[in-house]
Short mmCIF file of C-alpha atoms and ligand atoms in Angstrom, two decimals:
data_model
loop_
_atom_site.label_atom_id
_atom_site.label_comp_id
_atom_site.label_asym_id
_atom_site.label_seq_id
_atom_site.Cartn_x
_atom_site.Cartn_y
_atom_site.Cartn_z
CA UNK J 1 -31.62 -61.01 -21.71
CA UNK J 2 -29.63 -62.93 -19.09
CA UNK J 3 -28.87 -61.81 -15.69
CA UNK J 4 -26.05 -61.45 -13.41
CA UNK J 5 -25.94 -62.64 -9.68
CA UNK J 6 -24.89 -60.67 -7.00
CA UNK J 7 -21.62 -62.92 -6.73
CA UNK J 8 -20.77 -62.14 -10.47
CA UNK J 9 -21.63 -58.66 -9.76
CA UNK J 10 -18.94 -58.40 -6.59
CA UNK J 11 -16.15 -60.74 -8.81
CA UNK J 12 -16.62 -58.37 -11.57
CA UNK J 13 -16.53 -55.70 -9.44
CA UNK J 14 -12.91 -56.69 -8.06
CA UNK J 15 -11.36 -57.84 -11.23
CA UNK J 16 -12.61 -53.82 -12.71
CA UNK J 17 -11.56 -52.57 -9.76
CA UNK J 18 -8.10 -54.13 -9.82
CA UNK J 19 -7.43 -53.07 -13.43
CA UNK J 20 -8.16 -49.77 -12.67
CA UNK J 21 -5.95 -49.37 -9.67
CA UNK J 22 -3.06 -51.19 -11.67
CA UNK J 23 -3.33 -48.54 -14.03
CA UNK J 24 -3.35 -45.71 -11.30
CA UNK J 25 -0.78 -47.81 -9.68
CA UNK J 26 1.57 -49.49 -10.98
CA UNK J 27 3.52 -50.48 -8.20
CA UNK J 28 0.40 -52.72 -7.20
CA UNK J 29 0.79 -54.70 -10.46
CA UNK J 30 4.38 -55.71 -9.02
CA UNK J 31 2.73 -56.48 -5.83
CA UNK J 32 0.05 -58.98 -7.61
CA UNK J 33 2.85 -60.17 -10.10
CA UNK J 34 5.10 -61.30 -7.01
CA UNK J 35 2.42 -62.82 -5.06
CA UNK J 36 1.22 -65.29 -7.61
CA UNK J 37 4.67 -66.13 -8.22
CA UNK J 38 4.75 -66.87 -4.59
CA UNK J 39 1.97 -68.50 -4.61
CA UNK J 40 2.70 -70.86 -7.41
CA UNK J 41 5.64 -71.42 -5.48
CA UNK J 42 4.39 -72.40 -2.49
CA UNK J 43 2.13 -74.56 -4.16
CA UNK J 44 4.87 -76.30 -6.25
CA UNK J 45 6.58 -77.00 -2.78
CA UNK J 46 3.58 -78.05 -0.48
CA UNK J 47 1.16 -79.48 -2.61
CA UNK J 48 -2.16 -79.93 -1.09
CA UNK J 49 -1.44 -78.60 2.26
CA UNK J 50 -0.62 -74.67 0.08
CA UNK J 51 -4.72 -75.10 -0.36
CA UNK J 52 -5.97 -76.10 3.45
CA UNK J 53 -6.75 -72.43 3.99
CA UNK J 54 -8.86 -71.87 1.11
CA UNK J 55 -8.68 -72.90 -3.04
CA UNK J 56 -5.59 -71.64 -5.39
CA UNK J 57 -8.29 -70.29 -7.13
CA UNK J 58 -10.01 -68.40 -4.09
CA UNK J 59 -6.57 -67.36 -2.56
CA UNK J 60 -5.61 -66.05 -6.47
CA UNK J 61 -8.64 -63.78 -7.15
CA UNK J 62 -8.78 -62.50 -3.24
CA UNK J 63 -8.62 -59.16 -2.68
CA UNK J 64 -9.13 -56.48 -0.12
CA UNK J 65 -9.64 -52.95 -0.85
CA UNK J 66 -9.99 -49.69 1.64
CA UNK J 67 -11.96 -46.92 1.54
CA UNK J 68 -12.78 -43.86 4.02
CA UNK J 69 -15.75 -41.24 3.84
CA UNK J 70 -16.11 -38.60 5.82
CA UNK J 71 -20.25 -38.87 7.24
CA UNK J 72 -23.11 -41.17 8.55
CA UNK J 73 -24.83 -40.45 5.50
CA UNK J 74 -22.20 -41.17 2.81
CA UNK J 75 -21.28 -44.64 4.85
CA UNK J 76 -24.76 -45.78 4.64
CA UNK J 77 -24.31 -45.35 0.79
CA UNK J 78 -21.36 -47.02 0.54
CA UNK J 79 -23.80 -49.87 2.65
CA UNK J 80 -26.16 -50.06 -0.42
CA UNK J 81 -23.32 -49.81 -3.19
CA UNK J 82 -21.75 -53.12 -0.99
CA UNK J 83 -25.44 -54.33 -0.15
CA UNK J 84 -26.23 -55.03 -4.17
CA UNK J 85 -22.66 -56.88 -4.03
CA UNK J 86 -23.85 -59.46 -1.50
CA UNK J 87 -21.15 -58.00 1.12
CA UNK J 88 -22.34 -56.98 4.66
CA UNK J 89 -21.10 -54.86 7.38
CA UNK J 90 -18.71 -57.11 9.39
CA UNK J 91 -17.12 -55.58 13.01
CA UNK J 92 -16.50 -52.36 14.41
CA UNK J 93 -12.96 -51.16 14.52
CA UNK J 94 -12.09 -48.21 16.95
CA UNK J 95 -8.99 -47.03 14.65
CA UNK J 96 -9.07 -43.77 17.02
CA UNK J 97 -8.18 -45.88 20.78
CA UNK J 98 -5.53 -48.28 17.87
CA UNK J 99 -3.50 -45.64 16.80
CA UNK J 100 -0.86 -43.36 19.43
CA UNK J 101 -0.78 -40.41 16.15
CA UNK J 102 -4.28 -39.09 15.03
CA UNK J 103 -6.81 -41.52 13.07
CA UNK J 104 -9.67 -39.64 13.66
CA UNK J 105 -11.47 -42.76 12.33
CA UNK J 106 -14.08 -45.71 13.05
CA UNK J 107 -14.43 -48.51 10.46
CA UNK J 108 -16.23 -51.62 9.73
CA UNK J 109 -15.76 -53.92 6.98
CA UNK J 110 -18.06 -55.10 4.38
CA UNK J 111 -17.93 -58.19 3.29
CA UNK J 112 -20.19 -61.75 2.38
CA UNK J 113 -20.99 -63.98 4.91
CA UNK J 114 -21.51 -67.12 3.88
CA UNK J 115 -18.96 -70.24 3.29
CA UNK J 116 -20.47 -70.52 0.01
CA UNK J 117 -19.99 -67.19 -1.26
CA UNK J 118 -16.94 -67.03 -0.03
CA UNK J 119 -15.76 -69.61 -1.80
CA UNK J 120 -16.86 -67.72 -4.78
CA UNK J 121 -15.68 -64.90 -4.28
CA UNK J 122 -14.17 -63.64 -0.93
CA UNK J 123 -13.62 -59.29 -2.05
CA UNK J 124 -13.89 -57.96 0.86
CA UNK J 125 -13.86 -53.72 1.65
CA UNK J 126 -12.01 -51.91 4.84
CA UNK J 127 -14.52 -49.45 5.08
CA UNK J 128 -13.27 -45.84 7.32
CA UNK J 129 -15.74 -42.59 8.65
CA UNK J 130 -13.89 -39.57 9.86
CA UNK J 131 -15.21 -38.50 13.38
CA UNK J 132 -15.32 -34.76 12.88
CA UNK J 133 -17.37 -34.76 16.28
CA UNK J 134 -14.31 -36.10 18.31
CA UNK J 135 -12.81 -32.85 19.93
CA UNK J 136 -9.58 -34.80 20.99
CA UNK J 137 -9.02 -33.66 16.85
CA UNK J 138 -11.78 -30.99 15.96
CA UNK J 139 -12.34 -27.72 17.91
CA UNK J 140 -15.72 -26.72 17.19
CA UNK J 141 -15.41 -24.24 14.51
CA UNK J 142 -12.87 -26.67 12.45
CA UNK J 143 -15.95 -29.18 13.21
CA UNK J 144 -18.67 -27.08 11.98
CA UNK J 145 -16.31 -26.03 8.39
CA UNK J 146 -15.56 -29.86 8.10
CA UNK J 147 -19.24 -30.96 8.57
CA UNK J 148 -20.45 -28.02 6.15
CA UNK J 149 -17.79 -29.07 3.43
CA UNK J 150 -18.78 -32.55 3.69
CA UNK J 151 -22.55 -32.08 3.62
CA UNK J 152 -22.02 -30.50 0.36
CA UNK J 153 -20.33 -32.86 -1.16
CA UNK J 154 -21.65 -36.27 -3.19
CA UNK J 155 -19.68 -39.27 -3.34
CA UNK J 156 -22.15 -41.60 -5.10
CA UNK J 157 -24.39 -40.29 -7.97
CA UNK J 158 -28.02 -41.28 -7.47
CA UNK J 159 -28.31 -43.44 -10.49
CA UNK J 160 -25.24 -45.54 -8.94
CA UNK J 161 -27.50 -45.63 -5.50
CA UNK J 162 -30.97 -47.09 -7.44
CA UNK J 163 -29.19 -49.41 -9.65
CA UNK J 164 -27.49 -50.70 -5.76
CA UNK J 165 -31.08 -51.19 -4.34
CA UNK J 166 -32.44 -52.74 -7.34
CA UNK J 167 -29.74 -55.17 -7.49
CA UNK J 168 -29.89 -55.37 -3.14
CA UNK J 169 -33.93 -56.36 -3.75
CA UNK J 170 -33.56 -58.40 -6.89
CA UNK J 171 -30.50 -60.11 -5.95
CA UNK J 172 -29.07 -59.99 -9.64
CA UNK J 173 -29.52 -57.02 -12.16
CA UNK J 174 -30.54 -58.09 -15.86
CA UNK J 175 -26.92 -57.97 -17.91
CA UNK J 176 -27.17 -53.95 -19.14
CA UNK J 177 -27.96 -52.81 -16.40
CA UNK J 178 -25.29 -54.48 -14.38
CA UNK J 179 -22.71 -52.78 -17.42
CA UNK J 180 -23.84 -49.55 -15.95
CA UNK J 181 -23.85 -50.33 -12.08
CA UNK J 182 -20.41 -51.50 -12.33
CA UNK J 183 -18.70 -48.85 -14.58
CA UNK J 184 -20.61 -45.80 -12.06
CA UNK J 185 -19.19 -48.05 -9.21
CA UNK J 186 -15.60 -48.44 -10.30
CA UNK J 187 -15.98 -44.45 -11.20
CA UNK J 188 -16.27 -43.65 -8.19
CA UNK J 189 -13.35 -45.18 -6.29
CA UNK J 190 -10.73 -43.45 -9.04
CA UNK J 191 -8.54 -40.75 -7.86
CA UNK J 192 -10.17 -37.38 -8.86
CA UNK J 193 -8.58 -34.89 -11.37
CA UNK J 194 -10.55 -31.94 -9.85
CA UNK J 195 -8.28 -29.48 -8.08
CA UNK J 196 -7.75 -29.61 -4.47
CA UNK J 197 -8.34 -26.46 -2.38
CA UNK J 198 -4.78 -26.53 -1.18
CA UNK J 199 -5.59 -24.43 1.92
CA UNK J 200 -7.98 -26.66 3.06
CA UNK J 201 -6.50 -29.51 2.44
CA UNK J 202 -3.54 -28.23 4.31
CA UNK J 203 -5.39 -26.91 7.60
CA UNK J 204 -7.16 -30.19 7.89
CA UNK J 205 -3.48 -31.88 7.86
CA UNK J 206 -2.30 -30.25 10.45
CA UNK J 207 -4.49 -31.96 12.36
CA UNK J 208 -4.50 -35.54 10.57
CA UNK J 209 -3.42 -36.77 7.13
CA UNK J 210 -6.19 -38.95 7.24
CA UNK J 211 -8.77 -35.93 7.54
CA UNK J 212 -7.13 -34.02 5.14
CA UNK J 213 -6.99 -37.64 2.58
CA UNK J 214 -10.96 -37.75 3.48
CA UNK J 215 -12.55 -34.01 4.25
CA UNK J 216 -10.07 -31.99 2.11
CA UNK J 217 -11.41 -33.18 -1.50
CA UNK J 218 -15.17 -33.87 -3.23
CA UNK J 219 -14.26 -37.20 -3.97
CA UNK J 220 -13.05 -40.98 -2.55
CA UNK J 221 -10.91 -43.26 -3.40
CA UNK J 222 -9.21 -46.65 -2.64
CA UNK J 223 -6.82 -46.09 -1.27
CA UNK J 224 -5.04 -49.91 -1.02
CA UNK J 225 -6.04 -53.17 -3.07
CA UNK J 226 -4.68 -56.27 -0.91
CA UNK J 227 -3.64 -59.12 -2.72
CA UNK J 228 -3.32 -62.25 -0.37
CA UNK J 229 -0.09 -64.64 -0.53
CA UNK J 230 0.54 -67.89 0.87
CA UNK J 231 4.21 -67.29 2.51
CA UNK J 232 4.40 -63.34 3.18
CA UNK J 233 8.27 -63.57 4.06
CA UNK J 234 8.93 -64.49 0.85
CA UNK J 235 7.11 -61.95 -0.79
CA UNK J 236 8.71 -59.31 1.70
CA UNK J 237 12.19 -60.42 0.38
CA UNK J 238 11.02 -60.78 -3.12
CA UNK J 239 9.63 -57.17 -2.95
CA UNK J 240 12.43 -55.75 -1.45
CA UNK J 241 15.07 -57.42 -4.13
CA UNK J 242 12.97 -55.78 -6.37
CA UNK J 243 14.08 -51.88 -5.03
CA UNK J 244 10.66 -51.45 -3.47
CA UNK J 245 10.78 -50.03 -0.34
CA UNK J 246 8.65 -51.98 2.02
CA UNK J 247 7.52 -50.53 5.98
CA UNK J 248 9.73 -52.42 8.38
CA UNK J 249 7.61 -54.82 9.79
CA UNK J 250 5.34 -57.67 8.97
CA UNK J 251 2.18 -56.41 11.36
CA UNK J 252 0.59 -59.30 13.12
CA UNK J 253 1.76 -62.86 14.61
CA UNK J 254 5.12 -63.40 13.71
CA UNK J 255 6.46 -66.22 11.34
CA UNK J 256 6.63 -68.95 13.10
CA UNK J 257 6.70 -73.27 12.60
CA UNK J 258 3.08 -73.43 14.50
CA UNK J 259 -0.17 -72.78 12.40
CA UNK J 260 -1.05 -69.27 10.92
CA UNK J 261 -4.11 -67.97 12.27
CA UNK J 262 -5.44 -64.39 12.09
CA UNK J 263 -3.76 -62.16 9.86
CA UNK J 264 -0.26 -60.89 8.69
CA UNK J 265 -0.04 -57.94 6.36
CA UNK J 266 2.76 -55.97 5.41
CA UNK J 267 2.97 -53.22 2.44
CA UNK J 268 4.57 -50.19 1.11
CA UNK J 269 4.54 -46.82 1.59
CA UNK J 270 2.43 -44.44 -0.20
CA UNK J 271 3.53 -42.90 -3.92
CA UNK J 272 3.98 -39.32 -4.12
CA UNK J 273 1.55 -38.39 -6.91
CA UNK J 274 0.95 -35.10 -9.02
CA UNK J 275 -2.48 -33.27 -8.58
CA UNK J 276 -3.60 -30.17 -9.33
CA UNK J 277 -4.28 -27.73 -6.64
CA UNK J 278 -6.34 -24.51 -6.10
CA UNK J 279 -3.92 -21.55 -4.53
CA UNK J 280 -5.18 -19.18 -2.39
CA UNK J 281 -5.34 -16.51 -5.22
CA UNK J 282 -7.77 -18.97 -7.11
CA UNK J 283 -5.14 -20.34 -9.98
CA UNK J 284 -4.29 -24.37 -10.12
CA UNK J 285 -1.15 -25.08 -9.94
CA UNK J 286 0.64 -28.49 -9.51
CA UNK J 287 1.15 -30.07 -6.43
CA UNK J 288 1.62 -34.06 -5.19
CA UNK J 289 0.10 -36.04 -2.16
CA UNK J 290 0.52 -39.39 -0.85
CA UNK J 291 -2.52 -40.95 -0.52
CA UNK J 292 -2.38 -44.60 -1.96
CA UNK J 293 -0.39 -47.49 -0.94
CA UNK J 294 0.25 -51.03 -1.28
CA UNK J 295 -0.43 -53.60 1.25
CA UNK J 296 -0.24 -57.65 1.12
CA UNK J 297 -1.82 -60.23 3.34
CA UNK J 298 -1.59 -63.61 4.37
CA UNK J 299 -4.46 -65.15 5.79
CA UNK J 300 -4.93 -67.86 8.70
CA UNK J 301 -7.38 -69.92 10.95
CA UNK J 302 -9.98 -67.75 12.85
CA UNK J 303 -9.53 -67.39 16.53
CA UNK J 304 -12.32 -67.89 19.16
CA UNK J 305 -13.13 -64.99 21.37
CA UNK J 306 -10.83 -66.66 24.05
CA UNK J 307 -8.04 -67.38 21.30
CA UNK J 308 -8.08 -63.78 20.31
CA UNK J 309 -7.97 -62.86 24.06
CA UNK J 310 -4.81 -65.47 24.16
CA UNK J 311 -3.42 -63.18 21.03
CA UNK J 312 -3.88 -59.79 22.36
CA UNK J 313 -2.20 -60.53 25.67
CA UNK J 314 0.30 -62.07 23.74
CA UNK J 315 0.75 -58.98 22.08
CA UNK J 316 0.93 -56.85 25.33
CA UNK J 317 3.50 -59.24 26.15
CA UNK J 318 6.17 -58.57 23.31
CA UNK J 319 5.29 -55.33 23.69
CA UNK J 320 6.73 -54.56 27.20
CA UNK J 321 9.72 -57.45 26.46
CA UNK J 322 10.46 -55.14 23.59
CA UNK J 323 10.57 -51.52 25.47
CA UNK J 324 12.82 -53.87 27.61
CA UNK J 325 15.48 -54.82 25.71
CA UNK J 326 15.30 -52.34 22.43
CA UNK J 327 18.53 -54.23 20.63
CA UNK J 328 17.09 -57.05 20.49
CA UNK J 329 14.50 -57.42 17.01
CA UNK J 330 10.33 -57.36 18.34
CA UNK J 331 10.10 -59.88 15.92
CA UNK J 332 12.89 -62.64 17.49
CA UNK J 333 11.26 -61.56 20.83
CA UNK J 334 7.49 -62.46 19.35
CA UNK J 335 9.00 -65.70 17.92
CA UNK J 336 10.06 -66.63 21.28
CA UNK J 337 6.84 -65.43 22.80
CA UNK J 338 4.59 -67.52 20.61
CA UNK J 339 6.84 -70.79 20.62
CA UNK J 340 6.17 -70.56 24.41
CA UNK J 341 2.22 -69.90 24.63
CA UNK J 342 1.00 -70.55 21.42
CA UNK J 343 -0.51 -74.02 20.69
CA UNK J 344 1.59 -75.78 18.19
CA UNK J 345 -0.47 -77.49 16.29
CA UNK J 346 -4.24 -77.42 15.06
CA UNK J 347 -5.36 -80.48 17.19
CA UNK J 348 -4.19 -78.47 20.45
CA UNK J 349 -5.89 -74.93 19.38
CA UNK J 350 -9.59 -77.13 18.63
CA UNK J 351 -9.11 -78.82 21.79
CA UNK J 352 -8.93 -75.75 23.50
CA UNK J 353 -10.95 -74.08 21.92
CA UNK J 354 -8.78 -71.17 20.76
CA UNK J 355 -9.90 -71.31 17.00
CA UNK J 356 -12.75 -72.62 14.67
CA UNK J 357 -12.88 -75.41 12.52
CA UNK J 358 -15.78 -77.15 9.90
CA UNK J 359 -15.77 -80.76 10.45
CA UNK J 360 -17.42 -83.05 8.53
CA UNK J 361 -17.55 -86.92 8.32
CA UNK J 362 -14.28 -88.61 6.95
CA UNK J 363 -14.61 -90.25 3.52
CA UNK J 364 -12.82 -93.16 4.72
CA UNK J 365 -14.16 -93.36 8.27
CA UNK J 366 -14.63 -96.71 9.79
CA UNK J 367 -17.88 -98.99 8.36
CA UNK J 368 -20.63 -97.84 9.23
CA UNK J 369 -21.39 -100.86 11.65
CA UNK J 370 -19.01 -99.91 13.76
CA UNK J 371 -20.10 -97.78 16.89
CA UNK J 372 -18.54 -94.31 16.61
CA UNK J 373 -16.91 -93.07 20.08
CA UNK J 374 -18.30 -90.50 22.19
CA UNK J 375 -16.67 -87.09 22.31
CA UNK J 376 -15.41 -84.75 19.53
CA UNK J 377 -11.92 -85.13 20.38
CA UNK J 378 -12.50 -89.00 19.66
CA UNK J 379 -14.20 -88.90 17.02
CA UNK J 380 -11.34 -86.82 15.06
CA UNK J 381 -8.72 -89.02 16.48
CA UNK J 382 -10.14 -92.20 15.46
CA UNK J 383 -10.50 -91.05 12.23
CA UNK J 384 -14.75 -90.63 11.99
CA UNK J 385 -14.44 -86.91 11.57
CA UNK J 386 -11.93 -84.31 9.72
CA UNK J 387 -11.37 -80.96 11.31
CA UNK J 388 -10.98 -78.50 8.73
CA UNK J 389 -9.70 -74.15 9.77
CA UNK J 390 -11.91 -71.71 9.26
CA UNK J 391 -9.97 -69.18 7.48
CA UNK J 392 -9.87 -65.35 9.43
CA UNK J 393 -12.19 -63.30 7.09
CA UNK J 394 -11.61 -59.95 8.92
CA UNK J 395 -9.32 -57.64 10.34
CA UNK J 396 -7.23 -56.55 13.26
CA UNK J 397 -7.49 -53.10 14.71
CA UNK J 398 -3.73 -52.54 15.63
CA UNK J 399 -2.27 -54.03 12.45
CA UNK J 400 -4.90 -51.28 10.82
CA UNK J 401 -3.64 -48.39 13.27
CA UNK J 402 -0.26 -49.69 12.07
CA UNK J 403 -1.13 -49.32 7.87
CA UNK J 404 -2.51 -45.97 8.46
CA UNK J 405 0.40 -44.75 10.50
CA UNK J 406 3.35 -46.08 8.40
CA UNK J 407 1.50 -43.81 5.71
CA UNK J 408 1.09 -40.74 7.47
CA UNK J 409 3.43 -37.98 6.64
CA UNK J 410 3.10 -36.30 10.16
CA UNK J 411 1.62 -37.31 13.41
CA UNK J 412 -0.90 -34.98 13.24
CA UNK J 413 -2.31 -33.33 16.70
CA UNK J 414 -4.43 -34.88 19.62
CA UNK J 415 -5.71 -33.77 22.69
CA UNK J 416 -6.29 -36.19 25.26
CA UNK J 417 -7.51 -33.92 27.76
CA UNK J 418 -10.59 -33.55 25.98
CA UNK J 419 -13.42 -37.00 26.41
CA UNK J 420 -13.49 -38.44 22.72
CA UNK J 421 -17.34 -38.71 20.95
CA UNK J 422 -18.73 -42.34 21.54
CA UNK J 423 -19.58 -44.64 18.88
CA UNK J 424 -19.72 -48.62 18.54
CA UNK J 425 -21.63 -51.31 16.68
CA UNK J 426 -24.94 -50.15 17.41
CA UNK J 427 -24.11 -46.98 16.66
CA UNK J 428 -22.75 -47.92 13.27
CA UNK J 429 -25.95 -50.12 12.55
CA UNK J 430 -27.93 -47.06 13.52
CA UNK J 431 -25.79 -45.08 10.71
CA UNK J 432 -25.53 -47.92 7.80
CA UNK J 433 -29.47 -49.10 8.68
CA UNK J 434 -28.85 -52.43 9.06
CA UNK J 435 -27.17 -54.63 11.12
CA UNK J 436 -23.19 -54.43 11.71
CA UNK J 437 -22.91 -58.18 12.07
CA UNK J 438 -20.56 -59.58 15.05
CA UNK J 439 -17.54 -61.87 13.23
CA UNK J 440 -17.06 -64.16 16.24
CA UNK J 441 -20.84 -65.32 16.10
CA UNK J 442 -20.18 -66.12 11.75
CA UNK J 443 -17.50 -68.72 12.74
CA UNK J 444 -19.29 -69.99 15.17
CA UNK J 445 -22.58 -70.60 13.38
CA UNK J 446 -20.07 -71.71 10.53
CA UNK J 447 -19.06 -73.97 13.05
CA UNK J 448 -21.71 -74.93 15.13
CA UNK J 449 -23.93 -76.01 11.76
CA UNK J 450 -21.34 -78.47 10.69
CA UNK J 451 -20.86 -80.14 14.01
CA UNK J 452 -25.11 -80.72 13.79
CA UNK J 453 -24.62 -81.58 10.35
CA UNK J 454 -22.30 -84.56 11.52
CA UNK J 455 -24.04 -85.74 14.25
CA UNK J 456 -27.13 -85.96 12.88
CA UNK J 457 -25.34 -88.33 10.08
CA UNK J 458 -24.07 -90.14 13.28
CA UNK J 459 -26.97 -90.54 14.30
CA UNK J 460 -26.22 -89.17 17.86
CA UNK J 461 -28.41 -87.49 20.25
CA UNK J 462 -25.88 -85.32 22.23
CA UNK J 463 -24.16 -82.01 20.73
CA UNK J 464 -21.15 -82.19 19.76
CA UNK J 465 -19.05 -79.26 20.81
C1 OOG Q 1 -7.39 -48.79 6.08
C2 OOG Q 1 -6.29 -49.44 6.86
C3 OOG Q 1 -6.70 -50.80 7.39
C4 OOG Q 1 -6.08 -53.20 6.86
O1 OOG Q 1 -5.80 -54.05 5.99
O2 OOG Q 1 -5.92 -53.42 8.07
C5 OOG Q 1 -6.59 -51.90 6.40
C6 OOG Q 1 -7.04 -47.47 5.47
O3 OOG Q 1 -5.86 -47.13 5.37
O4 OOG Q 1 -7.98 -46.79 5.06
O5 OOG Q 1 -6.88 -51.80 5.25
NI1 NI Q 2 -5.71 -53.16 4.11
#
């Protein structure tokens, strides 16, 4: 019988995954429907240059999805459900320090690592664990009910968790078996029919939607599937001539004539939907939440730890321009912002060193008998060696905080008298058993191999840097 590799495994996984949520919600097949259009589009109008930051085919298929559990336990299952996918624990997001309403939340994101399966197949998960120990949200006794409901609960049914280890170990899972790990995985992320305890979903929303959405039902769900597009404005205006109400912002760098690096997302609210509730008295009777959205995403280079810094103080900077002058639109004021700080062009952000590039020997570099100049910056401009971006795999905390706010229906409550529980990356690889992988040190190994790779065809002696 043949097999299937973990990178079939994690595009089949996607594709099921997307046809499920475009039945649960349709809205999302609009979203997907616009952005190839877009896409097409864009690549009518630009030709090559639509593909510099990854394939047609990649930037077609790419998707990211979020999901949110509620304890250690249940996100080191989700780690071994990923883990058989090829998709690793990628940065630690503090959504609780992001957010000014209550996320009671730290995430990471799983996700694969390497350029090569990347380019295969980039799905990537937004992965969220409530913080029930966090008494800036939880007294102790709605702690000790919240940990006590959740203890008793089980997301992922043990078959799900061996076929995920087998297929972790063996790297591939022989072609039935695969049938079954993906239909128990896709299971899993649909929206429950079971009746929610309406009291307990409600007490747990008085102090955050977001605990109520994870520690007031027996189940998960995604809760967003991101397609990515190549020119987000245009889907924004696209969407919105369509009569679907979009949030009012596009989160992230604005639009701009420089390059696009990080991230811009933008994406619509949540859907009331029916679902049955459990009354006090013990009868089910109907009821709706909002719990799933839409979201879209346009993707650009990765910053260095000192372009990021450049970004977030950036950021701090529109911010107070914009409690300045609150006529004037935050995103005119970010345009204005980044036009003056923000290199203009991908030669100035390399030679900086604000972002990350692969570079690799021109095809038609000069002959060979020629002496190649010293210097990186040379060797680009004389045409030796192409710079190509590194495309931002990851997220960003405050565009997050600002997805899970425009979806709350109340602020929720937060005390900020009270010292919030610690976590961070070690503390997550503690909790997922195994490693929760810094994304600044991936680019730069992406980037640091290829600059050995070319100087070794050089035949140089120094590193290139
Ligand atoms: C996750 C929100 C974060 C993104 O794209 O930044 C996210 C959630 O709502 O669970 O998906
Ligand atoms: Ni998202």
């Amino acid at each position: 019988m043949s097999t299937i590799s973990q990178w079939q495994l994690r595009a089949a996984f996607a594709v099921r995954l997307s046809e499920m949520y475009g039945q649960e919600v349709p809205a999302y097949t609009t979203l997907v429907d616009v952005s190839r259009e877009v896409n097409e589009d864009v690549l009518r109008a630009q030709g090559a240059d639509a593909e510099r930051l990854g394939s047609i085919g990649r930037v077609t298929a790419e998707r990211h999805g979020a999901i949110r559990v509620g304890t250690p336990r249940e996100l080191q299952q989700v780690a071994r459900v990923f883990g058989a996918l090829g998709m690793h624990p990628v940065g630690f997001y503090d959504l609780r320090e992001a957010a000014a309403s209550a996320v009671p939340v730290v995430s990471t994101a799983f996700r694969p690592i390497d350029g090569e399966e990347l380019a295969r197949n980039p799905f990537r998960v937004f992965t969220s664990m409530l913080t029930p120990a966090d008494p800036r949200f939880f007294d102790a006794g709605l702690r000790a009910r919240l940990e006590t409901f959740l203890a008793g609960r089980q997301l992922f049914p043990p078959e799900l968790l061996t076929l995920a280890d087998r297929a972790a170990a063996e790297r591939e899972l022989p072609e039935d078996d695969a049938e079954r790990f993906l239909r128990l995985a896709v299971s899993v992320f649909e929206l429950s029919k079971e009746p929610v305890d309406r009291a307990w979903y409600r007490t747990l929303e008085q102090v955050s939607a977001v605990a109520a959405d994870i520690g007031g039902v027996r189940s998960t769900h995604i809760n967003h599937l991101t397609p990515r597009v190549l020119d987000i404005d245009e889907l924004y205006r696209r969407m919105t001539d369509r009569g679907i109400e979009m949030i009012d912002t596009i989160q992230g760098p604005p639009a701009w004539k420089g390059p696009d690096v990080l991230l811009r997302q933008t994406s619509f609210r949540a859907l009331a939907e029916p679902r049955p509730m459990r009354a006090e008295d013990g009868s089910v009777v109907g009821g709706e939440l909002r719990v799933r959205f839409g979201e879209v995403e346009a993707r650009g280079i990765a910053l260095t730890r000192t372009g990021r810094a450049l970004y977030d103080e950036l950021l701090g900077h529109v911010d107070e321009l914009a409690s300045r002058s609150p006529v004037e639109s935050r995103h005119d004021i970010a345009r204005a912002v980044w036009e003056r700080h923000m290199p203009g062009s991908e030669e100035e952000l390399a030679a900086e060193g604000l972002a990350y590039f692969t570079y690799r020997l021109a095809d038609d570099r000069p002959s060979d008998a020629a002496t190649p100049p010293a210097g990186l910056a040379e060797l680009v401009r004389q045409g030796w060696v192409r710079a190509e971006p590194i495309v931002y795999e990851d997220f960003l905390p405050r565009s997050a905080a600002g997805i899970f706010q425009s979806n709350l229906s109340g602020q929720g409550t937060r005390d900020n008298e009270q010292t919030g529980a610690a976590y961070d990356a070690d503390w997550l690889s503690g909790a997922v058993e195994r490693e929760v992988l810094d994304p600044f040190a991936l680019y730069e190994q992406q980037q640091n191999r290829s600059l050995a790779h070319v100087a070794r065809s050089l035949g140089l002696t120094t590193t290139l840097r």
